[in-house]
Short mmCIF file of N, CA and C and ligand atoms in Angstrom, two decimals:
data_model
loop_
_atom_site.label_atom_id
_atom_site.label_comp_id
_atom_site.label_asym_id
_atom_site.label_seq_id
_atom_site.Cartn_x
_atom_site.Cartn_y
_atom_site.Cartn_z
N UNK A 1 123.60 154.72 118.31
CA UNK A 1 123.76 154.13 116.97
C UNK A 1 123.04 152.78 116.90
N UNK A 2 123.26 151.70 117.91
CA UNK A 2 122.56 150.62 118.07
C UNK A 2 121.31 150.79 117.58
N UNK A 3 120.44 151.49 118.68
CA UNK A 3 118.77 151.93 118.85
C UNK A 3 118.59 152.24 117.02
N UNK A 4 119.06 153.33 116.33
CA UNK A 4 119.26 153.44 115.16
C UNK A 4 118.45 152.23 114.56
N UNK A 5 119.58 151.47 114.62
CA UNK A 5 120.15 150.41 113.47
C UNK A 5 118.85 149.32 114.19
N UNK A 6 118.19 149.09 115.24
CA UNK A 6 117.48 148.40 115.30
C UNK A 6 116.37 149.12 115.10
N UNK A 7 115.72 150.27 115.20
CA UNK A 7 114.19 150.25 114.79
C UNK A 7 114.19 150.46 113.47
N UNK A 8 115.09 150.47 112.91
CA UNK A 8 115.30 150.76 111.11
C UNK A 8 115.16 148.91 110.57
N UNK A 9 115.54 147.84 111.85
CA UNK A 9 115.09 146.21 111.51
C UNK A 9 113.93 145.99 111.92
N UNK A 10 113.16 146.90 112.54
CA UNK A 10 111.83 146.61 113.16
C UNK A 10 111.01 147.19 112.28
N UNK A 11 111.43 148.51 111.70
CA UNK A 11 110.46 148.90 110.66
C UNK A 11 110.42 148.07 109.61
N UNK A 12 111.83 147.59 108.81
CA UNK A 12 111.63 146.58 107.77
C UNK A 12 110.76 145.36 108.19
N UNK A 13 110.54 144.78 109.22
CA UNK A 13 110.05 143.48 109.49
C UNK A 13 108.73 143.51 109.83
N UNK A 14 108.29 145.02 110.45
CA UNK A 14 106.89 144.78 110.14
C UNK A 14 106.41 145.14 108.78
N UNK A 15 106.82 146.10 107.94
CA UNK A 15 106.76 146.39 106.79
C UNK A 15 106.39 144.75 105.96
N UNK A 16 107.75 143.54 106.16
CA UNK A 16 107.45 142.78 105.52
C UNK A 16 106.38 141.62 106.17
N UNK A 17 105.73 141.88 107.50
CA UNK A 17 104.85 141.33 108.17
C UNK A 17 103.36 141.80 106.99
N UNK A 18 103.44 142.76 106.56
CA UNK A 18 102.22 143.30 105.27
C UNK A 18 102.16 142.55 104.33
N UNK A 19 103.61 142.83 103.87
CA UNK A 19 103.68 142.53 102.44
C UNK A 19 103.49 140.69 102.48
N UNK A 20 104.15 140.03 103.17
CA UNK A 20 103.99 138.68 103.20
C UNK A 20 102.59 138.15 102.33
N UNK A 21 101.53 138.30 103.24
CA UNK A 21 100.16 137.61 102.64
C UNK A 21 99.80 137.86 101.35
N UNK A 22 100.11 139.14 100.72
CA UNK A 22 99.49 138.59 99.33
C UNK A 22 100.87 137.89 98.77
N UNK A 23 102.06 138.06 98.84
CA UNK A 23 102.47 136.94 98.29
C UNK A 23 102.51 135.51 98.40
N UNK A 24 101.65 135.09 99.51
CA UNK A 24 101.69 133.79 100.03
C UNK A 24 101.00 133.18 98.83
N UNK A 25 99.42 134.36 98.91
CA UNK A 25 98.11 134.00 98.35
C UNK A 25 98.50 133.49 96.59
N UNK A 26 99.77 133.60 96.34
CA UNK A 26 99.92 133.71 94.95
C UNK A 26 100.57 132.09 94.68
N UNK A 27 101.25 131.78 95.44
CA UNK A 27 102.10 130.16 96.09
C UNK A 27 100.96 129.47 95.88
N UNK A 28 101.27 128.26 94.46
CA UNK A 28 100.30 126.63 94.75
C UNK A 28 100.84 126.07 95.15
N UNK A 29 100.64 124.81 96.40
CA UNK A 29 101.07 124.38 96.35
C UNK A 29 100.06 122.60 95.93
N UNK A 30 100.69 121.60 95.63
CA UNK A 30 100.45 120.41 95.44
C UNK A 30 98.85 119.62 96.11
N UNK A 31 99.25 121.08 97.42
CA UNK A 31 97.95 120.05 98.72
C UNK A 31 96.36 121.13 98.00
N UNK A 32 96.65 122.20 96.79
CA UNK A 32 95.70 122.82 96.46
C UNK A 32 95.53 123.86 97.31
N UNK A 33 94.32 124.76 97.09
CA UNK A 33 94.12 126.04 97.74
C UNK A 33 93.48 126.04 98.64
N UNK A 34 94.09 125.19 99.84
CA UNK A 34 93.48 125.28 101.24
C UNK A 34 94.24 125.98 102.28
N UNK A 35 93.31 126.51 102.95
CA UNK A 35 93.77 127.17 104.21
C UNK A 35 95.05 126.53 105.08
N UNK A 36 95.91 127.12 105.24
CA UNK A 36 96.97 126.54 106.29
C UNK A 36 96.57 125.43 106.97
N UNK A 37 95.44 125.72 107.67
CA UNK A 37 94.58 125.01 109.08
C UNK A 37 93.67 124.12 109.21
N UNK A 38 93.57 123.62 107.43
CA UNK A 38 92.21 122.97 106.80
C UNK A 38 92.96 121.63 106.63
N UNK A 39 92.25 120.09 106.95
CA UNK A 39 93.22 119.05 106.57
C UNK A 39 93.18 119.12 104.92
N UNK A 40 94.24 118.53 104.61
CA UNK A 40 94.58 117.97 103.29
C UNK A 40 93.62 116.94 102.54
N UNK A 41 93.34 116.91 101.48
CA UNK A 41 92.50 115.95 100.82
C UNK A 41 93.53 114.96 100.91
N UNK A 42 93.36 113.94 101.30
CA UNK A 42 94.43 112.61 101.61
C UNK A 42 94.28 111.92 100.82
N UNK A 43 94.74 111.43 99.65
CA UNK A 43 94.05 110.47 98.50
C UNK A 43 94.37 109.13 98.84
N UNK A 44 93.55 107.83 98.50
CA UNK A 44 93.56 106.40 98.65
C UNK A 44 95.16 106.17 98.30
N UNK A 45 94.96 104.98 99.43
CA UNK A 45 96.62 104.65 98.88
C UNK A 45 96.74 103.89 97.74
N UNK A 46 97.64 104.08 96.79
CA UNK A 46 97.54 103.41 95.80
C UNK A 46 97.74 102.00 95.68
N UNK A 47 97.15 100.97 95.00
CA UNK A 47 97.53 99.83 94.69
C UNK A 47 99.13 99.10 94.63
N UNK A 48 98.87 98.58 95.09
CA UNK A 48 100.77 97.61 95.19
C UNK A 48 100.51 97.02 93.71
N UNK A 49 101.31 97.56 93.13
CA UNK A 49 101.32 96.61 91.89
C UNK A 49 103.26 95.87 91.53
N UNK A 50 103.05 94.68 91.69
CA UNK A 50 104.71 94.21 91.09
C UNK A 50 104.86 93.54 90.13
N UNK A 51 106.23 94.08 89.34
CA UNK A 51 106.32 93.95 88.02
C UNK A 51 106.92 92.63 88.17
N UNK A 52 107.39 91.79 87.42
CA UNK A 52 108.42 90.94 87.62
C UNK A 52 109.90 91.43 87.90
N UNK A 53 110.32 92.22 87.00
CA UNK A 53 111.66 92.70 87.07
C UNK A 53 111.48 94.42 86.16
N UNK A 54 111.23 95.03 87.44
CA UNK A 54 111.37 96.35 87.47
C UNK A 54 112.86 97.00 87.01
N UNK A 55 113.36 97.59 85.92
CA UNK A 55 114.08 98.06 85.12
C UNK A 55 114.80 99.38 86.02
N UNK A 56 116.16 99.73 86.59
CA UNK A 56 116.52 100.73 87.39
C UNK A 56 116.83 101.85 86.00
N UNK A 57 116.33 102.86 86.06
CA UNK A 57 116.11 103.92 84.85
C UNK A 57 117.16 105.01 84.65
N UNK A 58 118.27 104.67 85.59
CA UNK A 58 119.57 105.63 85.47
C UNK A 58 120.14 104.53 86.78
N UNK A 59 121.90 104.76 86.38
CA UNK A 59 122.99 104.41 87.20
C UNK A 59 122.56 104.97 88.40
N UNK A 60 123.03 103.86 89.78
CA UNK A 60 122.52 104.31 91.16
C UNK A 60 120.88 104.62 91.46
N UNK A 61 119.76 104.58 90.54
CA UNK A 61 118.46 104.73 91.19
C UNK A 61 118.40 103.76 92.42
N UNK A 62 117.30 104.65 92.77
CA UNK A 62 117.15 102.92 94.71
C UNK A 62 116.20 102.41 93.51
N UNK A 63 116.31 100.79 93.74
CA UNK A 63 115.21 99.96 94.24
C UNK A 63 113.86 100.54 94.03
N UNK A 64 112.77 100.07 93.25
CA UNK A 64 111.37 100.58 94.13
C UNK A 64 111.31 99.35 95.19
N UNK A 65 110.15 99.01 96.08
CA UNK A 65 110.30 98.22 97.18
C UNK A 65 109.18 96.85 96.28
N UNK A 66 109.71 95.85 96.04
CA UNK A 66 108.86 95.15 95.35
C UNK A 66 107.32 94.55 96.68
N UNK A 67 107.21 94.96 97.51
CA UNK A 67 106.75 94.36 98.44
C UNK A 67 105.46 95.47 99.44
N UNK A 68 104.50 95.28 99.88
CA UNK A 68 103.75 96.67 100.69
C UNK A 68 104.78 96.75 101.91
N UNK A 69 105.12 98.11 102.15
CA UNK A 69 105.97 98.56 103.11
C UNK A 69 105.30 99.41 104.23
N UNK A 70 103.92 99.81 103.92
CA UNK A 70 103.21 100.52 104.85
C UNK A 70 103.19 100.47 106.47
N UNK A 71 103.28 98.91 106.38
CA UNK A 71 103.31 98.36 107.99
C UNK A 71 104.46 98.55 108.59
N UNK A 72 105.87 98.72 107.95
CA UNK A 72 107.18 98.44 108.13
C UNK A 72 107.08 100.67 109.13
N UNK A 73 107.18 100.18 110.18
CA UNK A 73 107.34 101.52 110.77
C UNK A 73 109.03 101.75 110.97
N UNK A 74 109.25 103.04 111.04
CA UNK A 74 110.70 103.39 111.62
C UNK A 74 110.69 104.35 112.51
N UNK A 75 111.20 104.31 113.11
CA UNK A 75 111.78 105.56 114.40
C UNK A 75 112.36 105.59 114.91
N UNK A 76 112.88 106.37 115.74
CA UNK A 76 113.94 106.43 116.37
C UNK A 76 114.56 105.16 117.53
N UNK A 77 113.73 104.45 117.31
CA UNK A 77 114.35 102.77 118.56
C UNK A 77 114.29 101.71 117.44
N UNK A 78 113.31 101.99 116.63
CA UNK A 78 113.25 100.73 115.67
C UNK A 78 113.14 100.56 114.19
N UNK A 79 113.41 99.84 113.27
CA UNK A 79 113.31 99.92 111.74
C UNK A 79 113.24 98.83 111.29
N UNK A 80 111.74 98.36 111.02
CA UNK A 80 111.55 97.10 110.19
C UNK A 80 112.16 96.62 109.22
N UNK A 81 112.24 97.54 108.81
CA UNK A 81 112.64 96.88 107.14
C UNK A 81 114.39 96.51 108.04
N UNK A 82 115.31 96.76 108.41
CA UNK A 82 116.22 96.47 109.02
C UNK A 82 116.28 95.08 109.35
N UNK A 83 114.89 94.48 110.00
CA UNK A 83 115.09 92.82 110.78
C UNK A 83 115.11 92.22 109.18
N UNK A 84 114.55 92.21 107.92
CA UNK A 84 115.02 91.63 107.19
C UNK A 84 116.45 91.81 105.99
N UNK A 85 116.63 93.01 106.20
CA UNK A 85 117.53 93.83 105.07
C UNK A 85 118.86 94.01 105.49
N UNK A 86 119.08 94.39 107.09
CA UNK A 86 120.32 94.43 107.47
C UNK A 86 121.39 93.20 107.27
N UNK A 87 122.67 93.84 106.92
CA UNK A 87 123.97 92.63 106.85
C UNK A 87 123.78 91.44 107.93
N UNK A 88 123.23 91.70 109.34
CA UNK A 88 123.15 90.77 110.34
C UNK A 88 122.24 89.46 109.86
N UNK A 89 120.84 89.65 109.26
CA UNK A 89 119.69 89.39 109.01
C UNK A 89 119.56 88.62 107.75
N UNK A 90 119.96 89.26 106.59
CA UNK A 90 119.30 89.38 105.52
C UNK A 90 119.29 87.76 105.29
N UNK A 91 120.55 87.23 105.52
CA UNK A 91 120.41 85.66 105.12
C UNK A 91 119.63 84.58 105.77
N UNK A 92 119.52 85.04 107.27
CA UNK A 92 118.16 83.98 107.77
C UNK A 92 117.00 84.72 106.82
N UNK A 93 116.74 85.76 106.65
CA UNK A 93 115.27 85.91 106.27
C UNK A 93 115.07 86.10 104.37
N UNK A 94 116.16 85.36 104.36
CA UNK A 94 116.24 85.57 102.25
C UNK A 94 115.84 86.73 101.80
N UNK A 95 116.08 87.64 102.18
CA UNK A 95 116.10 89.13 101.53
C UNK A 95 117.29 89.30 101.24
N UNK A 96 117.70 90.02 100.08
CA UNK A 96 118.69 91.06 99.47
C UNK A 96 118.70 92.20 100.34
N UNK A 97 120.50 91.69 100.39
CA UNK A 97 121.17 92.74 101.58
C UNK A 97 121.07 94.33 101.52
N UNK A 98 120.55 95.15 101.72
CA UNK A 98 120.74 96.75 101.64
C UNK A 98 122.12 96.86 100.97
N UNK A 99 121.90 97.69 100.16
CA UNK A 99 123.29 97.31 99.44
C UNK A 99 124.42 98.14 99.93
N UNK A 100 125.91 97.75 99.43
CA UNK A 100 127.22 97.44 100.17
C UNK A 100 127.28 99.59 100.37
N UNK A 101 126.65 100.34 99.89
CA UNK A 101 126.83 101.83 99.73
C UNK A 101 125.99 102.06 100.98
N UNK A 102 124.92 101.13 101.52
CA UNK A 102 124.51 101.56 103.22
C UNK A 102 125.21 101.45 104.26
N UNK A 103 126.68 100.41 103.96
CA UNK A 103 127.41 100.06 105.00
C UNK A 103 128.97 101.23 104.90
N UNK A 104 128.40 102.29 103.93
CA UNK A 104 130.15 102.68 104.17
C UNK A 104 129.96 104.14 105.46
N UNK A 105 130.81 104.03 106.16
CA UNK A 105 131.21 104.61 107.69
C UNK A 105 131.90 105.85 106.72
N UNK A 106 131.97 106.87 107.98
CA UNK A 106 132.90 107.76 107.46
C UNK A 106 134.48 107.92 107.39
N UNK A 107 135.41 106.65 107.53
CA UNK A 107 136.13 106.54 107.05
C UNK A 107 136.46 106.29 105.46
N UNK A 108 135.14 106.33 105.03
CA UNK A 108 134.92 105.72 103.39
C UNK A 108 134.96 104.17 103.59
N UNK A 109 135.09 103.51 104.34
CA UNK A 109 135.20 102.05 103.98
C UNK A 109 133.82 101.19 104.15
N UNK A 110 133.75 99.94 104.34
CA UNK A 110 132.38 99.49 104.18
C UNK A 110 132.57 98.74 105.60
N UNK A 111 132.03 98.70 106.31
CA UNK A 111 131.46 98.08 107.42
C UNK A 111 130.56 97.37 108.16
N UNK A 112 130.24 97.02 109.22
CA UNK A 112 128.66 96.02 109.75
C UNK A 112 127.95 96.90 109.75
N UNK A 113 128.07 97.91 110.56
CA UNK A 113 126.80 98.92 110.63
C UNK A 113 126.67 99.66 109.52
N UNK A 114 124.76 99.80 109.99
CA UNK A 114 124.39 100.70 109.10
C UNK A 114 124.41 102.42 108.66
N UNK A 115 124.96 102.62 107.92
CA UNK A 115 124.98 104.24 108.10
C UNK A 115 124.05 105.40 107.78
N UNK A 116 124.49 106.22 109.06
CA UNK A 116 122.86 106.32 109.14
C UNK A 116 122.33 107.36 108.63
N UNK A 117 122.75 107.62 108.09
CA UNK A 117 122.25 108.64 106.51
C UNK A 117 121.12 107.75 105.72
N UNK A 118 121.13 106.38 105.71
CA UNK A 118 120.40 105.63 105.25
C UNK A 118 119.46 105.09 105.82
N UNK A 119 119.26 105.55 107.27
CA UNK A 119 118.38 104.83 108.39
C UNK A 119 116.72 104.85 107.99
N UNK A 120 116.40 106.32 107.07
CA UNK A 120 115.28 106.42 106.64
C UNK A 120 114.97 105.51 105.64
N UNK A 121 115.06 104.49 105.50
CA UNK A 121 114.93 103.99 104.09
C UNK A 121 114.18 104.30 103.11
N UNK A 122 112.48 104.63 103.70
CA UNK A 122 111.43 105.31 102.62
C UNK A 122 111.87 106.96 102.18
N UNK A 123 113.16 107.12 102.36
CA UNK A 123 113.82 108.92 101.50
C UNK A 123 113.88 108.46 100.64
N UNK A 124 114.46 107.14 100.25
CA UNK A 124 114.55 106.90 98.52
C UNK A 124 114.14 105.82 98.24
N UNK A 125 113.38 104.87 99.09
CA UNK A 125 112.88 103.58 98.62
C UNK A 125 111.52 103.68 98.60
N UNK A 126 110.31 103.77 97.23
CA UNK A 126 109.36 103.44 97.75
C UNK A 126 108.62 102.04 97.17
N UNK A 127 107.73 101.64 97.39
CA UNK A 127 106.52 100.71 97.15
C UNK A 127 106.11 101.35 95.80
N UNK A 128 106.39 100.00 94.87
CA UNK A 128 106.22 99.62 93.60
C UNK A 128 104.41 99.87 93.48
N UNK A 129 103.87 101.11 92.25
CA UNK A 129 102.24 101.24 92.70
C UNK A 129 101.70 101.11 91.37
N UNK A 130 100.27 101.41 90.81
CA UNK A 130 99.59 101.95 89.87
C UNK A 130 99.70 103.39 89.96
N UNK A 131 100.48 104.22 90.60
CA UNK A 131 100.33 105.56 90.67
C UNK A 131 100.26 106.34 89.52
N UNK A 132 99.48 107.24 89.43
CA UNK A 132 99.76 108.67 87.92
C UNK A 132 101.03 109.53 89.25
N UNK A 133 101.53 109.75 87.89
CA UNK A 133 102.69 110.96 88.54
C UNK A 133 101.87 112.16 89.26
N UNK A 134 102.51 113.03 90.42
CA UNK A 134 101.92 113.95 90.61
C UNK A 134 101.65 115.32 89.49
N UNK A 135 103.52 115.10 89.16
CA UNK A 135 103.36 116.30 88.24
C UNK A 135 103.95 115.62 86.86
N UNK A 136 104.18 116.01 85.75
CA UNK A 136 104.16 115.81 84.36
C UNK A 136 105.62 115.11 84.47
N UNK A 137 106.12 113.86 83.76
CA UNK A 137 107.51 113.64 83.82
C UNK A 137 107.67 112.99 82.55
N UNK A 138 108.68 113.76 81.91
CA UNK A 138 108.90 113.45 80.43
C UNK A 138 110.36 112.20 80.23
N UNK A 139 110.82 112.01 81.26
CA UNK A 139 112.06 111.37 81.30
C UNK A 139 112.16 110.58 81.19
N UNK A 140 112.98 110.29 79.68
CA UNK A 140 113.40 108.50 79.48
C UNK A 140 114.63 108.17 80.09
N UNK A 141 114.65 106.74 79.80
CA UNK A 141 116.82 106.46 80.32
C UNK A 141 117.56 106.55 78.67
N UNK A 142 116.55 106.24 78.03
CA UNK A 142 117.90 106.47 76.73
C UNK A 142 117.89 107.79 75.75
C1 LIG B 1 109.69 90.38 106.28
C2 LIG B 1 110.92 90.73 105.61
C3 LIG B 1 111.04 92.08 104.92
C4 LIG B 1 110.80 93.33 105.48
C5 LIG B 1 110.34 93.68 106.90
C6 LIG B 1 111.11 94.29 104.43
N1 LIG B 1 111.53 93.63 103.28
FE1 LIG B 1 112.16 94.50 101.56
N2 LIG B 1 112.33 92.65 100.67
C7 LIG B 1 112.14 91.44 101.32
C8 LIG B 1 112.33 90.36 100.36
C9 LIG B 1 112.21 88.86 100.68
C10 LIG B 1 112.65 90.97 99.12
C11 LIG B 1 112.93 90.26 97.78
C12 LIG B 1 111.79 90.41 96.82
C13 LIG B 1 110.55 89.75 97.34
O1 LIG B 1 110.56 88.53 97.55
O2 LIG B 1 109.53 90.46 97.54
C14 LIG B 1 112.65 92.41 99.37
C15 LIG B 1 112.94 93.35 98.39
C16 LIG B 1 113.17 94.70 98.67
C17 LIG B 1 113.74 95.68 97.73
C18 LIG B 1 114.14 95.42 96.28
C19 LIG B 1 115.60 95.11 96.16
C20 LIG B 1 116.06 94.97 94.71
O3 LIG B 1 117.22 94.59 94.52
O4 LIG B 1 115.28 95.24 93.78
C21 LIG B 1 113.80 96.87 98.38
C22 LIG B 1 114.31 98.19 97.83
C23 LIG B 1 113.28 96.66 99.72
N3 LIG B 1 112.90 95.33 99.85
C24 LIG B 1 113.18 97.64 100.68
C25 LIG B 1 112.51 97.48 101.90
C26 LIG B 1 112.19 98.58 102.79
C27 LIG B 1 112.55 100.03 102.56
C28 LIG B 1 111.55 98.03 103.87
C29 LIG B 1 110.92 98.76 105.05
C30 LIG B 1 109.96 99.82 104.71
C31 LIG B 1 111.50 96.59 103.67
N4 LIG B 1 112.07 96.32 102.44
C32 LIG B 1 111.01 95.66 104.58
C33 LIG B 1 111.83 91.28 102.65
C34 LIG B 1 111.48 92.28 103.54
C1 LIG B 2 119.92 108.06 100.48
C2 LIG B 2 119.09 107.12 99.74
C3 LIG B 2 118.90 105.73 100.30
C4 LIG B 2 118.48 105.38 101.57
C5 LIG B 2 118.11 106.28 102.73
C6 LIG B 2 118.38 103.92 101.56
N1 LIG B 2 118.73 103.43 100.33
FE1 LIG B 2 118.70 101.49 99.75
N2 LIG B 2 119.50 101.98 97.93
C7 LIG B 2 119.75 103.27 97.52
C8 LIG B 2 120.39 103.22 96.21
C9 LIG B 2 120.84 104.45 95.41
C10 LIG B 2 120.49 101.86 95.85
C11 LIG B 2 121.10 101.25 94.57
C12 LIG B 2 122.59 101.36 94.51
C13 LIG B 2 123.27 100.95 95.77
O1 LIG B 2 123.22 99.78 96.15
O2 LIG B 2 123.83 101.85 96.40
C14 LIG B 2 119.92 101.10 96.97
C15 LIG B 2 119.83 99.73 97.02
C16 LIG B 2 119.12 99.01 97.99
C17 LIG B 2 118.83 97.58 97.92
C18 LIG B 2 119.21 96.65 96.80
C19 LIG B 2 120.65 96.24 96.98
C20 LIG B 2 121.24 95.58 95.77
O3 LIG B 2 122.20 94.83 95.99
O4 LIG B 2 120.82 95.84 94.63
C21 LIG B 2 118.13 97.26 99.07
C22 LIG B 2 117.59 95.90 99.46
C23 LIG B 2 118.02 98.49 99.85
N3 LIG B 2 118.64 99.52 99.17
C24 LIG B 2 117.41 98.57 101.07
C25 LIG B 2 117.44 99.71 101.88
C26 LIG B 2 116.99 99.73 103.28
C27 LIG B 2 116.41 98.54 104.03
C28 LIG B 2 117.19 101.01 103.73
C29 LIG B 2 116.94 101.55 105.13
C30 LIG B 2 117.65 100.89 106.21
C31 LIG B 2 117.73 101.79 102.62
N4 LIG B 2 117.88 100.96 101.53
C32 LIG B 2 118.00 103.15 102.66
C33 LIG B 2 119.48 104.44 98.20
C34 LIG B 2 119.06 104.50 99.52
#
């Protein structure tokens, strides 16, 4: 019964080993119609542009980063933006503290450390640009 029940998953899987490619061929994606294996057209980085006082466009948006963040590396031993942003820091180096929703632990409460759901900072913070949107965005705040 086993043997059965497995070449009846081997036939479906090469079956869908066929079918796969033309549906791939039908998928745009963003990087355009290049080969898997082909680099990406990499476009210029865009201009740092800062506003005076950048407007947050719904309750809870991050921050854009008023500042170039490119240099600011993170990984797994270290996180720039941290020596100025963290609770330890922020006041020798006059930066605005990461705010009090990076410090809550999973007890729910707020704490010294950082939590590290937030360790990535560029997931939701980026550098203020001249950018065109990638794709079409119709969205106001009011
Ligand atoms: C050398 C210190 C320094 C480093 C490193 C640094 N920042 Fe900043 N950041 C500042 C200062 C100072 C400000 C206040 C605005 C200004 O003067 O540019 C600021 C402002 C910000 C703001 C805007 C806060 C608000 O309330 O609008 C965000 C978001 C931010 N930084 C994120 C980051 C991220 C993410 C990184 C790492 C990629 C980083 N910063 C690295 C010093 C720093
Ligand atoms: C999961 C998304 C997320 C990540 C990751 C994240 N932030 Fe934020 N950040 C936010 C949001 C949302 C706000 C605005 C509301 C708030 O304070 O929670 C914010 C606010 C801020 C502010 C402004 C605080 C204020 O008082 O207005 C600074 C500075 C900041 N973040 C820095 C950082 C730094 C540095 C990191 C990385 C160590 C980081 N953030 C990681 C979402 C994020």
């Amino acid at each position: 019964m086993k043997k059965v029940l497995f070449s009846a998953l081997m036939c479906l899987a090469v079956s869908m080993l066929f079918t796969a490619p033309t549906k791939a061929a039908e998928v745009k994606s963003l990087r355009g119609d290049l080969e898997i294996m082909s680099p990406a057209n990499v476009p210029d980085l865009p201009k740092l542009e800062v506003v005076d006082k950048f407007e947050r466009n719904f309750k809870s948006q991050p921050p854009l980063i008023p500042h170039k963040s490119e240099k600011y590396n993170i990984s797994l031993n270290s996180n720039k933006c941290l020596k100025c942003h963290d609770k330890k820091n922020y006041k020798e180096e006059e930066a605005p503290m990461a705010g009090p929703s990076h410090y809550i632990g999973a007890d729910g409460k707020e704490g010294d450390k950082l939590n590290m759901g937030r360790y990535f900072c560029n997931q939701c913070h980026v550098t203020q640009t001249l950018s065109k949107e990638l794709v079409e965005n119709t969205f106001t705040s009011k």
